[in-house]
Amino acid sequence: MRILALFIAVAGLILTVVPSFFVFIGTLTWQAHARLMFIGMLLWFIFAPIAMKKKGSHLNI
Amino acid sequence: MTFVYNVVNALMFCFLAGAMISVAATAVGLPLSMPMPELKDMFPTSITWIVVVFCVGFVVTSLAILGFEKFANFAKICSPWMFLVFVAAALAVLPKLGLTSFGDFWTVATQKIWTGIPVEGQSKFTFWHVMFFAWFCNMAMHIGMADLSILRYARKWTYGFTSAFGMFLGHYVAWVCSGILCAAADVTVAPGPIAYMGAGVAGAVCVVIAGWTTANPTLYRAGLALQAATPDWKRWKVTAAAGLGTTIAACFPALVMRLLDFVALYGLILMPMGAVIFADFWILPRLGLRRNFAEASRSKISWSAAISWLVTLVVAFLLPLEIFFKGLPGFFIALVLYVLLSSVEQRMKQNKILS
């Protein structure tokens, strides 16, 4: 479960930063980049706490 | 002396936390179409601004009362994401500045981003300003020993790498990105709208989180510093009082619009005490003088430290230098003063120790 959460969380980070590069080279609109960053943010904040939770401890946000 | 030091430290922590609450408020106010403060604004600009600041202040204070650990865990999750938001926002606004290939970066950078022409009414930042500010912006913690008030220390020397990593990415790279974003924003200076322009909702959320994660530990530290000055008070009461003061201070945009000057002033005010602690621990024993003389002579106040602190501050403020450059000479002035005054004081009060 933690491995899967880690993959999704990292995908969230990729969605946060990679679209901006495509905006820079002109192959993606700013609006699409902003939407993808929003999705990336949701993925990161939902799955990173699960991925980063240490065994036997609770990460309270 | 310790009482005065802790109170001054706590006040400065409150102002710093207040600036971060203001930063978060500029993002929270975005959906409310709140009028944003401008660079020259000193006082609250609207009722909405005050209400938003108080809401943010309430949340930040409540979290600080709950304790540091939970929020530290949250900050751990936020850090990598926040850094990437900064980079992404800066990349996405580069086309607005007419840049579409990395080959033209330096040309556009010198013509449109870091032009060397200051905004009207602001002093020009040269290489030396940046270098001195980079070294001394955290002078209060590193040289002024502000963290002594919370007894924070690293258990292993390798923890220093974390600081180095945080400073390079968190300060250096983020400031480069911030320069690009400000150039693209043109006249807007409020952090919330600028981040929204670069990264949309994620950018605005990033500003809120950046403000909170800075304000919270700072407010927590203010609470601890005040508690050291008022040991009879419970921590939550002290933190609540500090939070109220911080929130009132945050209503004044001057705090965030003049943040660089404030941080430099903060460092400068505490810096002489850092020099005093350094000299007391490392230099006095080598000169045959006694460490912790006030304690040994059962004095309630260390006159050498008090006079060194005050005289250094007066001299530093009178120095014909910009505030960013006063810290370095000030440190050595405090060092020399404390050693000389300690020598005189210890000779005068020698009998107090012997008896």
XYZ file of C-alpha atoms in Angstrom:
416
model
C 0.000 0.000 0.000
C 2.795 2.387 0.941
C 4.675 1.659 -2.306
C 1.549 2.414 -4.345
C 0.964 5.598 -2.356
C 4.579 6.590 -2.970
C 4.190 6.138 -6.730
C 0.996 8.218 -6.811
C 2.534 10.910 -4.599
C 5.585 11.155 -6.880
C 3.227 11.331 -9.877
C 1.651 14.299 -8.097
C 5.037 16.016 -7.894
C 5.684 15.286 -11.581
C 2.301 16.812 -12.467
C 3.288 19.832 -10.412
C 6.488 20.670 -12.218
C 6.573 19.049 -15.685
C 3.602 20.887 -17.307
C 5.306 24.234 -16.677
C 8.130 23.157 -18.978
C 5.605 22.547 -21.768
C 4.105 25.999 -21.144
C 7.612 27.388 -21.483
C 8.200 25.726 -24.856
C 4.693 26.675 -25.996
C 3.070 23.238 -26.317
C 0.640 23.577 -23.393
C -1.696 26.371 -22.358
C -1.318 28.097 -19.004
C -4.856 27.013 -18.030
C -4.052 23.339 -18.622
C -0.824 23.712 -16.635
C -2.722 25.288 -13.717
C -5.297 22.452 -13.767
C -2.576 19.790 -13.833
C -0.755 21.501 -10.960
C -3.988 21.449 -8.974
C -4.433 17.718 -9.598
C -0.766 17.161 -8.720
C -1.285 19.038 -5.456
C -4.275 16.869 -4.523
C -2.390 13.657 -5.320
C 0.639 14.747 -3.306
C -1.276 15.846 -0.216
C -3.528 12.778 -0.199
C -0.882 10.130 -0.837
C 2.372 11.621 0.565
C 1.208 11.311 4.212
C 0.465 7.620 3.592
C 3.795 7.085 1.826
C 5.784 8.957 4.481
C 4.063 7.397 7.484
C 6.557 5.483 9.591
C 5.631 2.011 10.715
C 3.911 2.101 14.103
C 3.443 5.857 14.080
C 0.626 8.145 13.077
C 1.270 11.223 11.025
C -1.287 13.735 12.169
C -1.989 16.664 9.930
C 19.311 40.668 31.237
C 17.880 37.279 30.302
C 14.382 38.688 30.844
C 15.033 41.657 28.530
C 16.680 39.409 25.919
C 13.757 36.968 25.927
C 11.134 39.711 25.686
C 12.956 41.442 22.804
C 13.407 38.069 21.117
C 9.725 37.193 21.543
C 8.609 40.555 20.171
C 10.774 40.104 17.105
C 9.459 36.548 16.613
C 5.908 37.947 16.815
C 6.599 40.547 14.129
C 8.207 37.918 11.902
C 5.234 35.589 12.334
C 2.950 38.556 11.670
C 4.638 39.175 8.322
C 4.022 35.543 7.364
C 0.354 35.781 8.384
C 0.088 38.806 6.065
C 1.666 36.774 3.251
C -0.865 33.963 3.742
C -3.702 36.509 3.905
C -2.865 37.823 0.412
C -3.644 34.343 -0.943
C -6.668 33.626 1.265
C -8.211 36.923 0.164
C -7.962 36.104 -3.567
C -11.446 34.515 -3.948
C -12.927 37.411 -1.946
C -11.659 39.973 -4.486
C -9.954 41.678 -1.576
C -8.006 44.849 -2.412
C -4.349 43.848 -2.057
C -1.852 46.012 -0.185
C 0.662 47.876 -2.309
C 4.377 48.301 -1.766
C 4.017 51.692 -0.066
C 1.013 50.787 2.137
C 1.725 51.076 5.850
C -1.756 50.717 7.371
C -4.651 48.232 6.836
C -6.148 48.816 3.401
C -9.696 47.497 3.961
C -12.033 45.846 6.456
C -11.835 42.626 4.390
C -8.047 42.631 4.827
C -8.390 42.916 8.621
C -11.034 40.145 8.754
C -8.924 37.802 6.584
C -5.783 38.511 8.630
C -7.655 37.769 11.867
C -9.022 34.486 10.440
C -5.538 33.391 9.358
C -4.090 34.570 12.686
C -6.687 32.549 14.596
C -5.842 29.352 12.710
C -2.076 29.878 13.037
C -2.318 30.639 16.769
C -4.575 27.633 17.410
C -2.095 25.330 15.659
C 0.831 26.861 17.579
C -1.028 26.216 20.846
C -1.546 22.570 19.868
C 2.230 22.179 19.686
C 5.090 22.000 17.277
C 5.332 18.315 16.396
C 2.145 17.927 14.366
C 2.858 20.999 12.339
C 6.497 19.965 11.824
C 5.223 16.688 10.358
C 2.912 18.602 8.042
C 5.791 20.903 6.999
C 7.887 17.833 6.077
C 5.218 16.862 3.566
C 4.902 20.384 2.202
C 8.599 21.123 1.605
C 9.305 19.223 -1.649
C 5.979 20.276 -3.148
C 6.435 23.959 -2.270
C 9.878 24.052 -3.853
C 8.533 22.545 -7.099
C 5.628 25.016 -7.157
C 8.144 27.868 -7.031
C 10.146 26.422 -9.930
C 7.036 25.577 -11.991
C 5.473 29.005 -11.463
C 8.654 30.748 -12.595
C 8.998 28.510 -15.672
C 5.374 29.036 -16.683
C 5.601 32.845 -16.660
C 8.796 33.054 -18.701
C 6.843 33.250 -22.019
C 5.096 36.365 -20.613
C 8.516 37.980 -20.494
C 9.136 37.011 -24.124
C 11.350 34.035 -23.360
C 10.708 30.729 -25.106
C 14.179 29.168 -25.285
C 16.892 28.806 -22.663
C 19.444 30.287 -25.089
C 17.856 33.747 -24.724
C 17.595 33.557 -20.942
C 20.497 35.830 -20.086
C 19.414 38.508 -22.576
C 15.848 38.584 -21.244
C 17.096 38.314 -17.652
C 19.253 41.439 -17.936
C 16.674 43.394 -19.965
C 13.426 42.478 -18.196
C 14.024 40.633 -14.931
C 17.149 41.801 -13.129
C 17.470 45.129 -14.899
C 19.446 46.888 -12.169
C 16.882 49.707 -12.094
C 15.150 49.913 -8.702
C 11.452 50.656 -8.246
C 10.897 54.323 -7.468
C 11.517 55.054 -3.800
C 13.474 51.808 -3.235
C 17.247 51.544 -2.834
C 19.202 49.699 -5.492
C 20.268 46.196 -4.508
C 23.832 45.546 -5.615
C 25.791 42.297 -5.450
C 27.072 43.367 -2.015
C 23.532 43.952 -0.707
C 22.546 40.451 -1.767
C 25.708 38.887 -0.362
C 25.468 40.649 3.007
C 21.734 40.053 3.260
C 22.171 36.374 2.401
C 24.714 36.033 5.204
C 22.983 38.195 7.747
C 19.239 37.754 7.115
C 19.209 34.978 9.683
C 21.729 36.772 11.876
C 19.250 36.778 14.756
C 19.375 32.965 14.874
C 22.980 32.254 13.875
C 24.831 35.168 15.447
C 22.245 36.636 17.810
C 21.711 33.205 19.400
C 17.927 33.709 19.250
C 17.437 29.964 19.328
C 18.916 29.889 22.824
C 15.528 31.032 24.068
C 14.048 27.720 22.930
C 17.118 25.605 23.748
C 17.181 24.175 20.229
C 20.278 22.305 19.213
C 21.334 19.698 16.682
C 22.082 16.231 18.008
C 24.458 15.396 15.146
C 26.808 17.583 13.111
C 25.352 16.112 9.914
C 22.109 18.006 10.601
C 23.985 20.973 9.122
C 23.523 19.454 5.659
C 19.771 19.835 6.078
C 20.228 23.544 6.736
C 22.555 23.885 3.748
C 20.111 22.052 1.478
C 17.216 24.157 2.741
C 19.108 27.402 2.300
C 20.299 26.637 -1.222
C 16.942 25.439 -2.528
C 14.626 27.244 -0.161
C 16.376 30.586 -0.274
C 18.656 30.799 -3.286
C 16.567 29.020 -5.954
C 13.281 30.337 -4.541
C 14.606 33.903 -4.667
C 15.667 33.466 -8.293
C 12.134 32.214 -9.088
C 10.655 35.044 -7.051
C 12.606 37.578 -9.153
C 11.196 36.086 -12.362
C 7.635 36.074 -10.984
C 7.853 39.678 -9.769
C 9.158 40.794 -13.171
C 6.245 39.034 -14.908
C 3.754 40.495 -12.403
C 5.020 43.981 -13.258
C 3.168 46.196 -10.745
C 1.609 43.612 -8.390
C 3.613 43.007 -5.231
C 1.254 40.921 -3.051
C 2.542 37.303 -2.899
C -0.907 35.678 -3.315
C -1.817 37.194 -6.707
C 1.758 36.714 -7.981
C 1.721 32.990 -7.109
C -1.751 32.617 -8.638
C -0.508 34.242 -11.838
C 2.265 31.627 -12.084
C 0.627 28.445 -10.822
C -3.115 29.023 -10.429
C -4.875 27.609 -7.364
C -1.821 25.485 -6.465
C 0.265 28.672 -6.320
C -2.211 30.391 -4.002
C -2.343 27.304 -1.752
C 1.472 27.246 -1.753
C 1.563 30.849 -0.474
C -0.914 30.012 2.304
C 1.094 26.951 3.337
C 4.419 28.805 3.079
C 3.020 31.550 5.310
C 1.603 29.089 7.843
C 4.628 26.828 8.015
C 6.833 29.854 8.700
C 4.445 31.666 11.038
C 3.648 28.627 13.176
C 7.093 27.631 14.440
C 7.941 31.319 14.788
C 4.881 31.926 16.941
C 5.638 28.774 18.902
C 9.165 30.095 19.508
C 7.735 33.475 20.560
C 5.556 31.640 23.072
C 8.550 29.757 24.489
C 10.682 32.901 24.679
C 7.875 34.720 26.513
C 7.329 31.755 28.791
C 10.992 31.941 29.788
C 10.301 35.543 30.783
C 7.013 34.710 32.530
C 7.527 31.168 33.925
C 4.292 31.274 35.971
C 2.121 31.482 32.843
C 0.978 28.350 31.053
C 2.411 27.939 27.555
C -0.960 28.026 25.810
C -1.849 31.315 27.492
C 1.473 32.877 26.516
C 1.150 31.597 22.930
C -2.439 32.895 22.712
C -1.315 36.330 23.911
C 1.606 36.292 21.472
C -0.789 35.187 18.698
C -3.126 38.093 19.363
C -0.248 40.577 19.273
C 1.103 38.938 16.129
C -2.273 39.076 14.385
C -2.729 42.763 15.213
C 0.771 43.453 13.853
C -0.058 41.432 10.704
C -2.889 43.855 9.868
C -0.225 46.418 8.970
C 1.082 45.686 5.460
C 4.234 47.674 6.257
C 5.467 44.565 8.073
C 5.498 42.419 4.943
C 6.244 45.180 2.426
C 9.355 46.173 4.416
C 10.242 42.600 5.370
C 13.869 42.831 4.249
C 14.466 45.896 6.406
C 12.671 44.266 9.328
C 14.687 41.045 9.110
C 17.912 43.061 8.934
C 16.800 45.116 11.952
C 15.818 41.968 13.859
C 19.244 40.464 13.304
C 20.960 43.698 14.223
C 19.128 44.110 17.532
C 20.056 40.647 18.818
C 23.519 40.464 17.239
C 25.448 42.168 20.139
C 24.196 39.549 22.592
C 25.483 36.818 20.277
C 28.880 38.521 20.298
C 28.728 38.743 24.104
C 27.954 35.018 24.433
C 30.740 34.159 21.968
C 33.299 36.326 23.794
C 32.214 35.078 27.214
C 32.622 31.431 26.225
C 35.651 31.482 23.933
C 37.682 34.638 24.563
C 37.472 35.520 28.279
C 39.041 32.262 29.600
C 41.988 32.726 27.191
C 42.585 36.175 28.683
C 42.510 34.848 32.244
C 39.025 36.245 32.852
C 36.060 34.391 34.273
C 33.087 33.077 32.291
C 29.549 33.742 33.556
C 30.872 36.431 35.861
C 27.426 37.836 36.759
C 26.401 34.417 38.074
C 29.682 33.897 39.916
C 29.463 37.321 41.548
C 25.734 36.842 42.265
C 24.853 39.978 40.292
C 21.329 40.309 38.949
C 22.598 42.058 35.858
C 25.766 41.756 33.820
C 26.707 45.387 33.300
C 29.406 44.466 30.785
C 26.815 42.690 28.634
C 24.153 45.373 29.064
C 26.473 48.259 28.183
C 28.004 46.326 25.258
C 24.527 45.620 23.886
C 23.287 49.192 24.154
C 26.488 50.953 23.027
C 26.891 48.597 20.046
C 23.322 49.276 18.940
C 23.776 53.050 19.230
C 27.072 52.935 17.319
C 25.615 50.566 14.684
C 22.637 52.842 14.080
C 24.931 55.867 13.806
C 27.249 54.152 11.309
C 26.815 55.777 7.881
C 25.932 52.442 6.262
C 22.728 50.845 5.005
C 21.127 48.525 7.545
C 22.285 45.363 5.696
C 25.959 46.322 6.255
C 25.810 47.318 9.926
C 25.877 43.787 11.349
C 29.461 42.847 10.503
C 31.246 45.855 12.066
C 28.675 45.793 14.884
C 29.667 42.241 15.830
C 33.316 43.172 16.294
C 32.415 46.377 18.175
C 30.335 44.314 20.625
C 33.101 41.734 20.939
C 35.822 44.281 21.797
C 33.519 46.269 24.083
C 32.474 43.214 26.069
C 36.040 42.000 26.552
C 37.211 45.452 27.718
C 34.223 46.025 30.003
C 34.460 42.513 31.458
C 38.113 43.105 32.263
C 37.217 46.304 34.140
C 34.131 44.840 35.848
C 35.884 41.675 36.981
C 38.754 43.681 38.457
C 36.326 45.941 40.314
C 34.204 43.115 41.700
C 36.952 40.579 42.362
C 36.314 40.682 46.099
C 32.677 39.634 45.576
C 33.788 36.308 44.194
C 36.432 35.711 46.830
C 33.976 36.454 49.636
